[in-house]
Every structure is written in structure tokens, then in C-alpha cells.
Amino acid sequence: MATFALIHGGGGSARDWRLVVPELRRRGHDAVAVDLPVEDESAGLGDYADTVVKAVGDRPGLVVVGHSWGGFVAPLVCDRVRAELLVLVTAMIPAPGERPADWWANTGWRPAGDGDEVDVFLHDVPPDLAADAMAHAREHSGTADAEPWPLRSWPDVPTRFLLCRDDRFFTPAFMREVVRERLGVTPDEIPGGHCPMLARPAELAERLAGYLG
């Protein structure tokens, strides 16, 4: 049995993973979805990572999963506790010393679509779940965004990247290049947009559990 630590993206919450948690448990694993202190103006990247570490406790067989902005937090967790695997789901990949606020320009990211948040982030999510996600979105403090990523190198943990082929926010061609340049690996791919935990929870859970095999 593994324990999946599920880290949400910017402005999100543990609620984003509520459909994936039971799917992982049906597959014989434990899962802990964590609320990062994104609304706390005093909280930095280290505080975010410490929140995950505290939530996980001494559970065994840790798999750390970071979605979107959570890619800046997930490796920090792996630097603090023993993890068997790190999985980034259509996530930002930090470089040593890089501020999250600088990642966009450093990677050459360009916005896609007309700026409508549902169209960009949630286009393949069922309408009721998309409306719920928008209603529960949280303000994300700029404190952690302005803080240099503190690790000098990527943690010594096996790392997988799961790319979403219909993602309109982190488009596939863009992310394939970022993954190649920053991790030196070929990403795995699934259909769907930027929020597979809401659009395809069973498929995402199957992929996550499959990495253990």
C-alpha cells in the first residue's frame, strides 16, 4: 500500500482531489489531499511544504503528487521526507533559485484561449463540477510567488511527469519542451484538459497507482 500526498495548484484546495481520493482507496492505497496555506500572506514555499509533511505524518510508502503550481511544492516535500516517487501532473517544473513569478517568462509560456477561466482550465470538466471549482477558488498570496525556489538541485527521487494532451493552459507542445529541458525525460500523456482530477478522476487514479507496478 502506498500513501499519495495530493498537492493542488494555485488558487485550489484539497477539495480539487475529492474524486481521486476514493478511487485510490478503491485500489488499495491511502491518499491525503492537502490544503496549502495559499491565502496566508506570511506563508512561503517552505511553509507550504511543511503543511504537506505535517498532513502526511508517518504514513508509509509516500508518493508525492503535484498539480500545476503545486510543482513548486512537491519536490520540497521530497527533500524533507522519504518519498518513493514524485509525480508531476501538468505541473510547473522549477529550476534552482527560480521564483514562481519568473517561471512564466523563463520558460516562454504564452497564454492561450480568450482568457475565460472555464474555457481554459475546465473545458472538459462536467458543468456542475466546473461551477463548484469556480465557487471554491481561493485567493493566492504573492508571498511564495516572489520567493526563490530553495533547492540547489532536483531531489534524488524517481520522477514522472503526466502531461494532459488537451490542456489549454499548459499546452502539450510547450510542456513537452519544458519537461525535456528541465527534467530530461519524456512525459507520459493522457487525454484531457488542465484538471484531470475533476474531468477524469478514475483514469488519473489508475495512472498514479500504475506507476507503482
Tab-separated table of C-alpha atoms in Angstrom:
chain	number	residue	atom	x	y	z
A	1	MET	CA	0.000	0.000	0.000
A	2	ALA	CA	1.223	3.472	-0.898
A	3	THR	CA	0.263	6.836	0.527
A	4	PHE	CA	-0.432	9.504	-2.092
A	5	ALA	CA	0.142	13.090	-0.944
A	6	LEU	CA	-2.012	15.158	-3.317
A	7	ILE	CA	-0.963	18.791	-3.759
A	8	HIS	CA	-3.286	21.217	-5.516
A	9	GLY	CA	-2.408	24.077	-7.845
A	10	GLY	CA	-2.600	27.843	-7.487
A	11	GLY	CA	-5.868	29.070	-6.016
A	12	GLY	CA	-7.015	25.495	-5.487
A	13	SER	CA	-7.674	23.371	-2.421
A	14	ALA	CA	-7.742	19.809	-1.170
A	15	ARG	CA	-11.327	19.752	-2.454
A	16	ASP	CA	-9.951	19.514	-6.015
A	17	TRP	CA	-8.855	15.926	-5.294
A	18	ARG	CA	-12.065	14.698	-3.662
A	19	LEU	CA	-12.949	12.396	-6.579
A	20	VAL	CA	-9.449	10.932	-6.849
A	21	VAL	CA	-9.066	10.057	-3.164
A	22	PRO	CA	-11.778	7.350	-3.131
A	23	GLU	CA	-10.508	5.990	-6.455
A	24	LEU	CA	-7.047	5.498	-4.975
A	25	ARG	CA	-8.510	3.921	-1.864
A	26	ARG	CA	-10.524	1.504	-4.007
A	27	ARG	CA	-7.209	0.448	-5.478
A	28	GLY	CA	-5.851	-0.383	-2.019
A	29	HIS	CA	-3.908	2.801	-1.275
A	30	ASP	CA	-4.138	5.670	1.170
A	31	ALA	CA	-4.474	9.269	-0.018
A	32	VAL	CA	-4.077	12.607	1.737
A	33	ALA	CA	-5.219	15.765	-0.059
A	34	VAL	CA	-3.683	18.860	1.490
A	35	ASP	CA	-4.856	22.473	1.765
A	36	LEU	CA	-1.816	24.662	1.173
A	37	PRO	CA	-1.844	27.984	3.087
A	38	VAL	CA	-2.177	29.953	-0.159
A	39	GLU	CA	-4.230	32.753	1.408
A	40	ASP	CA	-1.699	33.389	4.183
A	41	GLU	CA	0.424	36.420	3.292
A	42	SER	CA	3.097	35.282	5.745
A	43	ALA	CA	3.498	31.778	4.280
A	44	GLY	CA	6.380	30.968	1.931
A	45	LEU	CA	7.331	27.897	-0.052
A	46	GLY	CA	8.840	26.204	2.998
A	47	ASP	CA	5.591	26.673	4.910
A	48	TYR	CA	3.673	25.084	2.052
A	49	ALA	CA	5.973	22.064	2.087
A	50	ASP	CA	5.807	21.790	5.877
A	51	THR	CA	2.000	21.749	5.660
A	52	VAL	CA	2.161	18.692	3.421
A	53	VAL	CA	4.729	16.963	5.624
A	54	LYS	CA	2.574	17.519	8.705
A	55	ALA	CA	-0.546	16.203	6.951
A	56	VAL	CA	1.216	13.048	5.790
A	57	GLY	CA	2.759	12.282	9.177
A	58	ASP	CA	4.469	8.900	9.366
A	59	ARG	CA	2.361	7.160	6.719
A	60	PRO	CA	4.429	4.633	4.726
A	61	GLY	CA	5.214	4.361	1.028
A	62	LEU	CA	4.903	8.031	0.173
A	63	VAL	CA	4.118	9.132	-3.386
A	64	VAL	CA	4.098	12.922	-3.750
A	65	VAL	CA	1.809	14.293	-6.471
A	66	GLY	CA	1.906	17.950	-7.511
A	67	HIS	CA	-0.588	19.580	-9.876
A	68	SER	CA	0.104	22.817	-11.794
A	69	TRP	CA	1.573	25.413	-9.376
A	70	GLY	CA	1.984	22.569	-6.888
A	71	GLY	CA	5.042	21.571	-8.906
A	72	PHE	CA	6.973	24.167	-6.915
A	73	VAL	CA	5.968	22.481	-3.650
A	74	ALA	CA	6.099	18.744	-4.372
A	75	PRO	CA	9.912	18.494	-4.739
A	76	LEU	CA	10.381	20.414	-1.487
A	77	VAL	CA	8.289	17.764	0.273
A	78	CYS	CA	10.527	15.074	-1.214
A	79	ASP	CA	13.545	16.929	0.169
A	80	ARG	CA	12.059	16.848	3.685
A	81	VAL	CA	10.751	13.285	3.946
A	82	ARG	CA	11.481	9.931	2.357
A	83	ALA	CA	9.376	9.526	-0.798
A	84	GLU	CA	9.240	6.559	-3.121
A	85	LEU	CA	8.078	8.567	-6.134
A	86	LEU	CA	7.351	12.113	-7.284
A	87	VAL	CA	4.637	12.644	-9.902
A	88	LEU	CA	4.013	15.997	-11.559
A	89	VAL	CA	0.600	16.343	-13.204
A	90	THR	CA	0.655	19.075	-15.888
A	91	ALA	CA	2.779	20.984	-13.408
A	92	MET	CA	5.342	23.761	-13.267
A	93	ILE	CA	8.908	22.459	-13.031
A	94	PRO	CA	11.130	24.811	-11.007
A	95	ALA	CA	14.800	25.484	-11.506
A	96	PRO	CA	17.165	26.195	-8.580
A	97	GLY	CA	16.759	29.766	-7.379
A	98	GLU	CA	13.823	30.461	-9.671
A	99	ARG	CA	10.895	32.452	-8.340
A	100	PRO	CA	7.471	31.077	-9.320
A	101	ALA	CA	6.646	34.561	-10.609
A	102	ASP	CA	9.570	34.327	-13.068
A	103	TRP	CA	8.783	30.829	-14.319
A	104	TRP	CA	6.395	32.064	-16.996
A	105	ALA	CA	8.901	34.287	-18.771
A	106	ASN	CA	11.804	31.891	-18.170
A	107	THR	CA	10.003	29.031	-19.891
A	108	GLY	CA	8.487	31.102	-22.694
A	109	TRP	CA	4.896	30.358	-21.652
A	110	ARG	CA	2.230	32.180	-23.618
A	111	PRO	CA	-1.466	32.416	-22.701
A	112	ALA	CA	-3.889	30.510	-24.884
A	113	GLY	CA	-7.600	30.964	-25.478
A	114	ASP	CA	-9.708	34.029	-24.839
A	115	GLY	CA	-8.949	34.300	-21.125
A	116	ASP	CA	-12.205	32.727	-19.946
A	117	GLU	CA	-11.179	30.621	-16.946
A	118	VAL	CA	-13.702	27.850	-17.509
A	119	ASP	CA	-12.723	27.571	-21.167
A	120	VAL	CA	-9.009	27.489	-20.378
A	121	PHE	CA	-8.913	25.388	-17.208
A	122	LEU	CA	-12.167	23.418	-17.026
A	123	HIS	CA	-13.426	22.955	-20.582
A	124	ASP	CA	-13.750	19.169	-20.246
A	125	VAL	CA	-14.980	19.135	-16.637
A	126	PRO	CA	-18.706	18.409	-16.105
A	127	PRO	CA	-20.539	21.737	-15.721
A	128	ASP	CA	-21.614	21.127	-12.128
A	129	LEU	CA	-18.061	20.308	-11.070
A	130	ALA	CA	-16.679	23.270	-13.007
A	131	ALA	CA	-19.128	25.615	-11.284
A	132	ASP	CA	-18.202	24.148	-7.907
A	133	ALA	CA	-14.493	24.594	-8.629
A	134	MET	CA	-15.006	28.234	-9.529
A	135	ALA	CA	-17.130	28.818	-6.432
A	136	HIS	CA	-14.436	27.377	-4.145
A	137	ALA	CA	-11.399	29.017	-5.779
A	138	ARG	CA	-9.130	30.760	-3.277
A	139	GLU	CA	-7.027	33.888	-3.466
A	140	HIS	CA	-3.364	33.021	-3.851
A	141	SER	CA	-0.951	35.225	-1.917
A	142	GLY	CA	2.017	36.629	-3.815
A	143	THR	CA	4.460	35.851	-0.996
A	144	ALA	CA	5.533	32.403	-2.176
A	145	ASP	CA	5.475	33.552	-5.816
A	146	ALA	CA	8.209	36.074	-5.027
A	147	GLU	CA	10.449	33.590	-3.179
A	148	PRO	CA	13.373	31.855	-4.931
A	149	TRP	CA	12.976	28.082	-5.092
A	150	PRO	CA	15.403	26.960	-2.373
A	151	LEU	CA	16.772	23.632	-3.633
A	152	ARG	CA	20.147	23.540	-5.377
A	153	SER	CA	19.167	20.508	-7.417
A	154	TRP	CA	16.241	18.204	-8.069
A	155	PRO	CA	15.629	15.775	-5.183
A	156	ASP	CA	17.023	12.271	-5.604
A	157	VAL	CA	13.614	10.678	-6.096
A	158	PRO	CA	12.267	8.866	-9.172
A	159	THR	CA	10.165	11.430	-11.018
A	160	ARG	CA	7.373	11.038	-13.562
A	161	PHE	CA	5.578	13.752	-15.479
A	162	LEU	CA	1.982	13.275	-16.627
A	163	LEU	CA	1.007	15.604	-19.460
A	164	CYS	CA	-2.583	16.298	-20.497
A	165	ARG	CA	-2.929	16.288	-24.271
A	166	ASP	CA	-5.915	18.683	-24.379
A	167	ASP	CA	-4.554	21.155	-21.822
A	168	ARG	CA	-5.280	24.725	-22.924
A	169	PHE	CA	-3.281	26.336	-20.121
A	170	PHE	CA	-0.031	24.361	-20.324
A	171	THR	CA	-0.312	23.279	-23.934
A	172	PRO	CA	1.221	19.916	-24.885
A	173	ALA	CA	3.931	21.187	-27.251
A	174	PHE	CA	5.052	23.750	-24.683
A	175	MET	CA	5.118	21.286	-21.793
A	176	ARG	CA	6.929	18.555	-23.734
A	177	GLU	CA	9.773	21.006	-24.315
A	178	VAL	CA	9.838	22.213	-20.699
A	179	VAL	CA	9.882	18.623	-19.405
A	180	ARG	CA	12.698	17.701	-21.795
A	181	GLU	CA	14.802	20.733	-20.861
A	182	ARG	CA	14.232	20.687	-17.106
A	183	LEU	CA	13.841	17.013	-16.243
A	184	GLY	CA	15.492	15.342	-19.208
A	185	VAL	CA	12.654	12.828	-19.555
A	186	THR	CA	9.788	12.126	-21.928
A	187	PRO	CA	6.445	12.834	-20.259
A	188	ASP	CA	3.652	10.310	-20.047
A	189	GLU	CA	0.404	11.517	-21.591
A	190	ILE	CA	-3.321	11.185	-21.009
A	191	PRO	CA	-6.284	12.788	-22.762
A	192	GLY	CA	-7.984	15.766	-21.175
A	193	GLY	CA	-7.501	19.325	-20.035
A	194	HIS	CA	-5.720	21.026	-17.164
A	195	CYS	CA	-7.765	19.499	-14.324
A	196	PRO	CA	-7.842	15.720	-14.820
A	197	MET	CA	-8.653	15.187	-11.139
A	198	LEU	CA	-12.122	16.618	-11.895
A	199	ALA	CA	-12.561	15.549	-15.510
A	200	ARG	CA	-11.059	12.032	-15.364
A	201	PRO	CA	-10.587	11.037	-11.712
A	202	ALA	CA	-10.705	7.266	-12.259
A	203	GLU	CA	-8.263	7.408	-15.158
A	204	LEU	CA	-5.919	9.658	-13.215
A	205	ALA	CA	-6.038	7.380	-10.171
A	206	GLU	CA	-5.335	4.382	-12.390
A	207	ARG	CA	-2.293	6.127	-13.845
A	208	LEU	CA	-0.996	7.125	-10.425
A	209	ALA	CA	-1.454	3.658	-8.982
A	210	GLY	CA	0.041	2.152	-12.126
A	211	TYR	CA	3.339	3.888	-11.516
A	212	LEU	CA	3.824	1.650	-8.510
A	213	GLY	CA	3.731	-1.501	-10.613
